[in-house]
Amino acid sequence: MTRRTAARRVSTSTGASAAALVVAAALALAGCGDSGSDSGSSEPELSVGSIYMPQPVSDSMAAGFLVVANAGGADDSLSSVTSDIAGEVTLHTTSGQSMTEVKNLDVPGHGKLVLESGGNHLMFEKLKRKPKEGDKVSLELHFTKSGPLKVEMPVKSPTYRPTATTKSSLQSSTQSSSTSHH
């Protein structure tokens, strides 16, 4: 091998290494740019509002209602709820006059899950005590993607009906930072 051939091999391998380094750097920068451009909207960002329980008429069960808002771009699902007041809390949908227990309720990205009288709702079963108007019931909401959210559900009169769930009423009734999860 001549000196000239050896020099050509060195410069070719150096050029290939430099090209590989440039490609690797470009890929790394592209990855950084993508994650910053959507500012975290690829994850659910959950908050809870419009939360209440009508004072139950039964000693063994009660219903609960709330709104889970998702400011993030990714969907999530409410998968279970636990409470200090009930042996079991189940998720239900209502269609016509038929109530059906379900395993999950979807919380769409940039949307909300509304649990309301006559629609999707929580059922508190095997009550340990009957809550009275003015009480607060502790809940922990569990999701398939996000961490759990702890909230306090105020007990209202048995005939309480909230005003329409609007963006402003949701924001004004949203609990403290302990009910938000990013």
JSON list of C-alpha atoms in Angstrom, two decimals:
[
{"chain": "A", "resi": 1, "resn": "MET", "atom": "CA", "xyz": [0.00, 0.00, 0.00]},
{"chain": "A", "resi": 2, "resn": "THR", "atom": "CA", "xyz": [1.39, 3.41, -0.90]},
{"chain": "A", "resi": 3, "resn": "ARG", "atom": "CA", "xyz": [1.34, 6.47, 1.25]},
{"chain": "A", "resi": 4, "resn": "ARG", "atom": "CA", "xyz": [-1.26, 8.04, -0.99]},
{"chain": "A", "resi": 5, "resn": "THR", "atom": "CA", "xyz": [-3.65, 5.03, -0.67]},
{"chain": "A", "resi": 6, "resn": "ALA", "atom": "CA", "xyz": [-3.24, 4.98, 3.11]},
{"chain": "A", "resi": 7, "resn": "ALA", "atom": "CA", "xyz": [-3.98, 8.71, 3.29]},
{"chain": "A", "resi": 8, "resn": "ARG", "atom": "CA", "xyz": [-7.10, 8.23, 1.17]},
{"chain": "A", "resi": 9, "resn": "ARG", "atom": "CA", "xyz": [-8.36, 5.45, 3.48]},
{"chain": "A", "resi": 10, "resn": "VAL", "atom": "CA", "xyz": [-7.82, 7.58, 6.56]},
{"chain": "A", "resi": 11, "resn": "SER", "atom": "CA", "xyz": [-9.63, 10.58, 5.07]},
{"chain": "A", "resi": 12, "resn": "THR", "atom": "CA", "xyz": [-12.52, 8.36, 3.84]},
{"chain": "A", "resi": 13, "resn": "SER", "atom": "CA", "xyz": [-13.00, 6.74, 7.24]},
{"chain": "A", "resi": 14, "resn": "THR", "atom": "CA", "xyz": [-12.69, 10.12, 8.95]},
{"chain": "A", "resi": 15, "resn": "GLY", "atom": "CA", "xyz": [-15.31, 11.51, 6.54]},
{"chain": "A", "resi": 16, "resn": "ALA", "atom": "CA", "xyz": [-17.66, 8.58, 7.26]},
{"chain": "A", "resi": 17, "resn": "SER", "atom": "CA", "xyz": [-17.24, 9.08, 11.03]},
{"chain": "A", "resi": 18, "resn": "ALA", "atom": "CA", "xyz": [-17.94, 12.79, 10.68]},
{"chain": "A", "resi": 19, "resn": "ALA", "atom": "CA", "xyz": [-21.05, 12.09, 8.57]},
{"chain": "A", "resi": 20, "resn": "ALA", "atom": "CA", "xyz": [-22.30, 9.58, 11.16]},
{"chain": "A", "resi": 21, "resn": "LEU", "atom": "CA", "xyz": [-21.74, 12.15, 13.92]},
{"chain": "A", "resi": 22, "resn": "VAL", "atom": "CA", "xyz": [-23.67, 14.81, 11.96]},
{"chain": "A", "resi": 23, "resn": "VAL", "atom": "CA", "xyz": [-26.58, 12.40, 11.37]},
{"chain": "A", "resi": 24, "resn": "ALA", "atom": "CA", "xyz": [-26.64, 11.39, 15.06]},
{"chain": "A", "resi": 25, "resn": "ALA", "atom": "CA", "xyz": [-26.61, 15.04, 16.17]},
{"chain": "A", "resi": 26, "resn": "ALA", "atom": "CA", "xyz": [-29.41, 15.91, 13.73]},
{"chain": "A", "resi": 27, "resn": "LEU", "atom": "CA", "xyz": [-31.55, 13.05, 15.04]},
{"chain": "A", "resi": 28, "resn": "ALA", "atom": "CA", "xyz": [-30.94, 14.11, 18.64]},
{"chain": "A", "resi": 29, "resn": "LEU", "atom": "CA", "xyz": [-31.89, 17.71, 17.87]},
{"chain": "A", "resi": 30, "resn": "ALA", "atom": "CA", "xyz": [-35.00, 16.62, 15.97]},
{"chain": "A", "resi": 31, "resn": "GLY", "atom": "CA", "xyz": [-36.10, 14.60, 19.00]},
{"chain": "A", "resi": 32, "resn": "CYS", "atom": "CA", "xyz": [-35.63, 17.59, 21.29]},
{"chain": "A", "resi": 33, "resn": "GLY", "atom": "CA", "xyz": [-37.56, 19.85, 18.94]},
{"chain": "A", "resi": 34, "resn": "ASP", "atom": "CA", "xyz": [-40.54, 17.50, 18.74]},
{"chain": "A", "resi": 35, "resn": "SER", "atom": "CA", "xyz": [-40.98, 17.09, 22.48]},
{"chain": "A", "resi": 36, "resn": "GLY", "atom": "CA", "xyz": [-40.81, 20.82, 23.10]},
{"chain": "A", "resi": 37, "resn": "SER", "atom": "CA", "xyz": [-43.20, 21.79, 20.32]},
{"chain": "A", "resi": 38, "resn": "ASP", "atom": "CA", "xyz": [-46.28, 20.11, 21.78]},
{"chain": "A", "resi": 39, "resn": "SER", "atom": "CA", "xyz": [-45.50, 21.27, 25.33]},
{"chain": "A", "resi": 40, "resn": "GLY", "atom": "CA", "xyz": [-46.46, 18.07, 27.09]},
{"chain": "A", "resi": 41, "resn": "SER", "atom": "CA", "xyz": [-49.83, 17.61, 25.38]},
{"chain": "A", "resi": 42, "resn": "SER", "atom": "CA", "xyz": [-48.92, 14.00, 24.62]},
{"chain": "A", "resi": 43, "resn": "GLU", "atom": "CA", "xyz": [-49.88, 13.11, 28.21]},
{"chain": "A", "resi": 44, "resn": "PRO", "atom": "CA", "xyz": [-53.21, 13.43, 30.02]},
{"chain": "A", "resi": 45, "resn": "GLU", "atom": "CA", "xyz": [-53.52, 16.52, 32.25]},
{"chain": "A", "resi": 46, "resn": "LEU", "atom": "CA", "xyz": [-56.47, 15.81, 34.54]},
{"chain": "A", "resi": 47, "resn": "SER", "atom": "CA", "xyz": [-58.46, 17.95, 36.96]},
{"chain": "A", "resi": 48, "resn": "VAL", "atom": "CA", "xyz": [-61.74, 17.33, 38.78]},
{"chain": "A", "resi": 49, "resn": "GLY", "atom": "CA", "xyz": [-64.67, 19.69, 39.30]},
{"chain": "A", "resi": 50, "resn": "SER", "atom": "CA", "xyz": [-68.47, 19.90, 39.67]},
{"chain": "A", "resi": 51, "resn": "ILE", "atom": "CA", "xyz": [-68.24, 17.18, 42.31]},
{"chain": "A", "resi": 52, "resn": "TYR", "atom": "CA", "xyz": [-71.10, 16.21, 44.65]},
{"chain": "A", "resi": 53, "resn": "MET", "atom": "CA", "xyz": [-73.13, 13.41, 46.21]},
{"chain": "A", "resi": 54, "resn": "PRO", "atom": "CA", "xyz": [-76.84, 13.87, 46.83]},
{"chain": "A", "resi": 55, "resn": "GLN", "atom": "CA", "xyz": [-77.64, 12.81, 50.40]},
{"chain": "A", "resi": 56, "resn": "PRO", "atom": "CA", "xyz": [-78.62, 9.17, 49.95]},
{"chain": "A", "resi": 57, "resn": "VAL", "atom": "CA", "xyz": [-82.12, 7.97, 50.84]},
{"chain": "A", "resi": 58, "resn": "SER", "atom": "CA", "xyz": [-80.85, 4.40, 51.22]},
{"chain": "A", "resi": 59, "resn": "ASP", "atom": "CA", "xyz": [-78.68, 3.13, 54.07]},
{"chain": "A", "resi": 60, "resn": "SER", "atom": "CA", "xyz": [-76.73, 0.82, 51.73]},
{"chain": "A", "resi": 61, "resn": "MET", "atom": "CA", "xyz": [-75.94, 2.84, 48.58]},
{"chain": "A", "resi": 62, "resn": "ALA", "atom": "CA", "xyz": [-75.42, 6.32, 47.17]},
{"chain": "A", "resi": 63, "resn": "ALA", "atom": "CA", "xyz": [-74.62, 7.99, 43.85]},
{"chain": "A", "resi": 64, "resn": "GLY", "atom": "CA", "xyz": [-71.81, 10.41, 43.03]},
{"chain": "A", "resi": 65, "resn": "PHE", "atom": "CA", "xyz": [-71.26, 12.88, 40.23]},
{"chain": "A", "resi": 66, "resn": "LEU", "atom": "CA", "xyz": [-68.27, 14.87, 38.96]},
{"chain": "A", "resi": 67, "resn": "VAL", "atom": "CA", "xyz": [-66.46, 16.08, 35.87]},
{"chain": "A", "resi": 68, "resn": "VAL", "atom": "CA", "xyz": [-62.92, 15.00, 34.95]},
{"chain": "A", "resi": 69, "resn": "ALA", "atom": "CA", "xyz": [-61.38, 17.50, 32.53]},
{"chain": "A", "resi": 70, "resn": "ASN", "atom": "CA", "xyz": [-58.35, 16.55, 30.43]},
{"chain": "A", "resi": 71, "resn": "ALA", "atom": "CA", "xyz": [-56.28, 19.50, 29.16]},
{"chain": "A", "resi": 72, "resn": "GLY", "atom": "CA", "xyz": [-53.68, 17.13, 27.67]},
{"chain": "A", "resi": 73, "resn": "GLY", "atom": "CA", "xyz": [-53.65, 15.60, 24.22]},
{"chain": "A", "resi": 74, "resn": "ALA", "atom": "CA", "xyz": [-53.67, 11.94, 25.29]},
{"chain": "A", "resi": 75, "resn": "ASP", "atom": "CA", "xyz": [-56.77, 9.97, 26.23]},
{"chain": "A", "resi": 76, "resn": "ASP", "atom": "CA", "xyz": [-57.06, 8.34, 29.65]},
{"chain": "A", "resi": 77, "resn": "SER", "atom": "CA", "xyz": [-59.67, 6.21, 31.40]},
{"chain": "A", "resi": 78, "resn": "LEU", "atom": "CA", "xyz": [-61.17, 6.28, 34.87]},
{"chain": "A", "resi": 79, "resn": "SER", "atom": "CA", "xyz": [-60.61, 2.67, 35.93]},
{"chain": "A", "resi": 80, "resn": "SER", "atom": "CA", "xyz": [-61.68, 2.58, 39.59]},
{"chain": "A", "resi": 81, "resn": "VAL", "atom": "CA", "xyz": [-62.64, 4.67, 42.60]},
{"chain": "A", "resi": 82, "resn": "THR", "atom": "CA", "xyz": [-62.06, 4.01, 46.29]},
{"chain": "A", "resi": 83, "resn": "SER", "atom": "CA", "xyz": [-63.72, 5.77, 49.22]},
{"chain": "A", "resi": 84, "resn": "ASP", "atom": "CA", "xyz": [-63.61, 5.74, 53.00]},
{"chain": "A", "resi": 85, "resn": "ILE", "atom": "CA", "xyz": [-67.40, 5.57, 53.13]},
{"chain": "A", "resi": 86, "resn": "ALA", "atom": "CA", "xyz": [-68.15, 2.55, 50.92]},
{"chain": "A", "resi": 87, "resn": "GLY", "atom": "CA", "xyz": [-67.05, -1.06, 50.72]},
{"chain": "A", "resi": 88, "resn": "GLU", "atom": "CA", "xyz": [-67.15, -0.71, 46.94]},
{"chain": "A", "resi": 89, "resn": "VAL", "atom": "CA", "xyz": [-67.48, 2.11, 44.39]},
{"chain": "A", "resi": 90, "resn": "THR", "atom": "CA", "xyz": [-68.52, 1.08, 40.89]},
{"chain": "A", "resi": 91, "resn": "LEU", "atom": "CA", "xyz": [-68.65, 2.92, 37.56]},
{"chain": "A", "resi": 92, "resn": "HIS", "atom": "CA", "xyz": [-71.95, 2.97, 35.66]},
{"chain": "A", "resi": 93, "resn": "THR", "atom": "CA", "xyz": [-73.41, 4.12, 32.37]},
{"chain": "A", "resi": 94, "resn": "THR", "atom": "CA", "xyz": [-77.09, 4.79, 31.84]},
{"chain": "A", "resi": 95, "resn": "SER", "atom": "CA", "xyz": [-78.94, 4.25, 28.58]},
{"chain": "A", "resi": 96, "resn": "GLY", "atom": "CA", "xyz": [-82.67, 4.96, 28.70]},
{"chain": "A", "resi": 97, "resn": "GLN", "atom": "CA", "xyz": [-83.90, 3.29, 31.89]},
{"chain": "A", "resi": 98, "resn": "SER", "atom": "CA", "xyz": [-81.05, 0.77, 32.00]},
{"chain": "A", "resi": 99, "resn": "MET", "atom": "CA", "xyz": [-77.98, 1.18, 34.24]},
{"chain": "A", "resi": 100, "resn": "THR", "atom": "CA", "xyz": [-74.89, -0.90, 33.39]},
{"chain": "A", "resi": 101, "resn": "GLU", "atom": "CA", "xyz": [-71.71, -1.38, 35.44]},
{"chain": "A", "resi": 102, "resn": "VAL", "atom": "CA", "xyz": [-68.52, -0.84, 33.38]},
{"chain": "A", "resi": 103, "resn": "LYS", "atom": "CA", "xyz": [-64.81, -1.39, 34.01]},
{"chain": "A", "resi": 104, "resn": "ASN", "atom": "CA", "xyz": [-63.63, 1.98, 32.59]},
{"chain": "A", "resi": 105, "resn": "LEU", "atom": "CA", "xyz": [-64.98, 5.36, 31.57]},
{"chain": "A", "resi": 106, "resn": "ASP", "atom": "CA", "xyz": [-62.99, 7.23, 28.91]},
{"chain": "A", "resi": 107, "resn": "VAL", "atom": "CA", "xyz": [-61.53, 10.69, 29.47]},
{"chain": "A", "resi": 108, "resn": "PRO", "atom": "CA", "xyz": [-60.72, 12.01, 25.97]},
{"chain": "A", "resi": 109, "resn": "GLY", "atom": "CA", "xyz": [-57.69, 14.17, 25.28]},
{"chain": "A", "resi": 110, "resn": "HIS", "atom": "CA", "xyz": [-58.68, 17.87, 25.25]},
{"chain": "A", "resi": 111, "resn": "GLY", "atom": "CA", "xyz": [-62.11, 16.80, 26.51]},
{"chain": "A", "resi": 112, "resn": "LYS", "atom": "CA", "xyz": [-63.95, 15.74, 29.63]},
{"chain": "A", "resi": 113, "resn": "LEU", "atom": "CA", "xyz": [-65.73, 12.85, 31.27]},
{"chain": "A", "resi": 114, "resn": "VAL", "atom": "CA", "xyz": [-69.05, 14.03, 32.71]},
{"chain": "A", "resi": 115, "resn": "LEU", "atom": "CA", "xyz": [-70.65, 11.96, 35.47]},
{"chain": "A", "resi": 116, "resn": "GLU", "atom": "CA", "xyz": [-74.18, 13.30, 35.99]},
{"chain": "A", "resi": 117, "resn": "SER", "atom": "CA", "xyz": [-77.64, 12.26, 37.11]},
{"chain": "A", "resi": 118, "resn": "GLY", "atom": "CA", "xyz": [-79.25, 10.21, 34.34]},
{"chain": "A", "resi": 119, "resn": "GLY", "atom": "CA", "xyz": [-75.90, 9.47, 32.67]},
{"chain": "A", "resi": 120, "resn": "ASN", "atom": "CA", "xyz": [-72.51, 8.08, 33.62]},
{"chain": "A", "resi": 121, "resn": "HIS", "atom": "CA", "xyz": [-72.13, 8.05, 37.42]},
{"chain": "A", "resi": 122, "resn": "LEU", "atom": "CA", "xyz": [-70.50, 6.48, 40.47]},
{"chain": "A", "resi": 123, "resn": "MET", "atom": "CA", "xyz": [-72.35, 4.05, 42.74]},
{"chain": "A", "resi": 124, "resn": "PHE", "atom": "CA", "xyz": [-71.21, 3.80, 46.37]},
{"chain": "A", "resi": 125, "resn": "GLU", "atom": "CA", "xyz": [-72.22, 0.36, 47.57]},
{"chain": "A", "resi": 126, "resn": "LYS", "atom": "CA", "xyz": [-72.03, -1.32, 50.99]},
{"chain": "A", "resi": 127, "resn": "LEU", "atom": "CA", "xyz": [-72.03, 2.03, 52.80]},
{"chain": "A", "resi": 128, "resn": "LYS", "atom": "CA", "xyz": [-70.12, 1.98, 56.08]},
{"chain": "A", "resi": 129, "resn": "ARG", "atom": "CA", "xyz": [-72.15, 4.99, 57.25]},
{"chain": "A", "resi": 130, "resn": "LYS", "atom": "CA", "xyz": [-74.90, 7.08, 55.69]},
{"chain": "A", "resi": 131, "resn": "PRO", "atom": "CA", "xyz": [-73.51, 10.50, 54.72]},
{"chain": "A", "resi": 132, "resn": "LYS", "atom": "CA", "xyz": [-75.57, 13.56, 55.65]},
{"chain": "A", "resi": 133, "resn": "GLU", "atom": "CA", "xyz": [-75.91, 16.89, 53.87]},
{"chain": "A", "resi": 134, "resn": "GLY", "atom": "CA", "xyz": [-72.86, 19.03, 54.69]},
{"chain": "A", "resi": 135, "resn": "ASP", "atom": "CA", "xyz": [-70.50, 16.03, 55.09]},
{"chain": "A", "resi": 136, "resn": "LYS", "atom": "CA", "xyz": [-67.51, 15.52, 52.82]},
{"chain": "A", "resi": 137, "resn": "VAL", "atom": "CA", "xyz": [-66.67, 12.08, 51.42]},
{"chain": "A", "resi": 138, "resn": "SER", "atom": "CA", "xyz": [-63.05, 11.26, 50.57]},
{"chain": "A", "resi": 139, "resn": "LEU", "atom": "CA", "xyz": [-62.43, 9.64, 47.18]},
{"chain": "A", "resi": 140, "resn": "GLU", "atom": "CA", "xyz": [-59.42, 8.42, 45.27]},
{"chain": "A", "resi": 141, "resn": "LEU", "atom": "CA", "xyz": [-59.87, 8.26, 41.50]},
{"chain": "A", "resi": 142, "resn": "HIS", "atom": "CA", "xyz": [-57.65, 5.77, 39.65]},
{"chain": "A", "resi": 143, "resn": "PHE", "atom": "CA", "xyz": [-56.79, 6.08, 35.95]},
{"chain": "A", "resi": 144, "resn": "THR", "atom": "CA", "xyz": [-55.17, 3.76, 33.42]},
{"chain": "A", "resi": 145, "resn": "LYS", "atom": "CA", "xyz": [-52.38, 6.24, 32.54]},
{"chain": "A", "resi": 146, "resn": "SER", "atom": "CA", "xyz": [-52.32, 9.03, 35.14]},
{"chain": "A", "resi": 147, "resn": "GLY", "atom": "CA", "xyz": [-51.61, 8.71, 38.83]},
{"chain": "A", "resi": 148, "resn": "PRO", "atom": "CA", "xyz": [-54.49, 8.68, 41.33]},
{"chain": "A", "resi": 149, "resn": "LEU", "atom": "CA", "xyz": [-56.35, 11.86, 42.26]},
{"chain": "A", "resi": 150, "resn": "LYS", "atom": "CA", "xyz": [-57.66, 12.42, 45.78]},
{"chain": "A", "resi": 151, "resn": "VAL", "atom": "CA", "xyz": [-60.77, 14.58, 46.07]},
{"chain": "A", "resi": 152, "resn": "GLU", "atom": "CA", "xyz": [-63.37, 15.55, 48.66]},
{"chain": "A", "resi": 153, "resn": "MET", "atom": "CA", "xyz": [-66.97, 15.11, 47.53]},
{"chain": "A", "resi": 154, "resn": "PRO", "atom": "CA", "xyz": [-69.46, 17.38, 49.33]},
{"chain": "A", "resi": 155, "resn": "VAL", "atom": "CA", "xyz": [-72.80, 15.83, 50.27]},
{"chain": "A", "resi": 156, "resn": "LYS", "atom": "CA", "xyz": [-75.71, 17.99, 49.06]},
{"chain": "A", "resi": 157, "resn": "SER", "atom": "CA", "xyz": [-79.47, 17.80, 49.70]},
{"chain": "A", "resi": 158, "resn": "PRO", "atom": "CA", "xyz": [-81.23, 14.76, 48.18]},
{"chain": "A", "resi": 159, "resn": "THR", "atom": "CA", "xyz": [-82.95, 17.04, 45.63]},
{"chain": "A", "resi": 160, "resn": "TYR", "atom": "CA", "xyz": [-79.83, 19.07, 44.68]},
{"chain": "A", "resi": 161, "resn": "ARG", "atom": "CA", "xyz": [-79.44, 19.67, 40.93]},
{"chain": "A", "resi": 162, "resn": "PRO", "atom": "CA", "xyz": [-76.36, 21.58, 39.74]},
{"chain": "A", "resi": 163, "resn": "THR", "atom": "CA", "xyz": [-76.50, 24.30, 37.13]},
{"chain": "A", "resi": 164, "resn": "ALA", "atom": "CA", "xyz": [-75.27, 23.39, 33.66]},
{"chain": "A", "resi": 165, "resn": "THR", "atom": "CA", "xyz": [-71.67, 22.21, 33.57]},
{"chain": "A", "resi": 166, "resn": "THR", "atom": "CA", "xyz": [-69.91, 24.98, 31.71]},
{"chain": "A", "resi": 167, "resn": "LYS", "atom": "CA", "xyz": [-66.24, 25.73, 31.34]},
{"chain": "A", "resi": 168, "resn": "SER", "atom": "CA", "xyz": [-66.49, 28.60, 33.87]},
{"chain": "A", "resi": 169, "resn": "SER", "atom": "CA", "xyz": [-68.42, 26.54, 36.45]},
{"chain": "A", "resi": 170, "resn": "LEU", "atom": "CA", "xyz": [-65.90, 23.70, 36.03]},
{"chain": "A", "resi": 171, "resn": "GLN", "atom": "CA", "xyz": [-63.01, 26.08, 36.64]},
{"chain": "A", "resi": 172, "resn": "SER", "atom": "CA", "xyz": [-64.65, 27.73, 39.64]},
{"chain": "A", "resi": 173, "resn": "SER", "atom": "CA", "xyz": [-65.48, 24.41, 41.28]},
{"chain": "A", "resi": 174, "resn": "THR", "atom": "CA", "xyz": [-62.16, 22.72, 40.53]},
{"chain": "A", "resi": 175, "resn": "GLN", "atom": "CA", "xyz": [-60.55, 21.57, 43.74]},
{"chain": "A", "resi": 176, "resn": "SER", "atom": "CA", "xyz": [-57.09, 22.62, 44.95]},
{"chain": "A", "resi": 177, "resn": "SER", "atom": "CA", "xyz": [-53.88, 21.43, 43.31]},
{"chain": "A", "resi": 178, "resn": "SER", "atom": "CA", "xyz": [-54.26, 18.05, 45.02]},
{"chain": "A", "resi": 179, "resn": "THR", "atom": "CA", "xyz": [-56.95, 17.26, 42.44]},
{"chain": "A", "resi": 180, "resn": "SER", "atom": "CA", "xyz": [-54.79, 18.01, 39.41]},
{"chain": "A", "resi": 181, "resn": "HIS", "atom": "CA", "xyz": [-52.38, 15.59, 37.81]},
{"chain": "A", "resi": 182, "resn": "HIS", "atom": "CA", "xyz": [-49.97, 16.39, 34.97]}
]
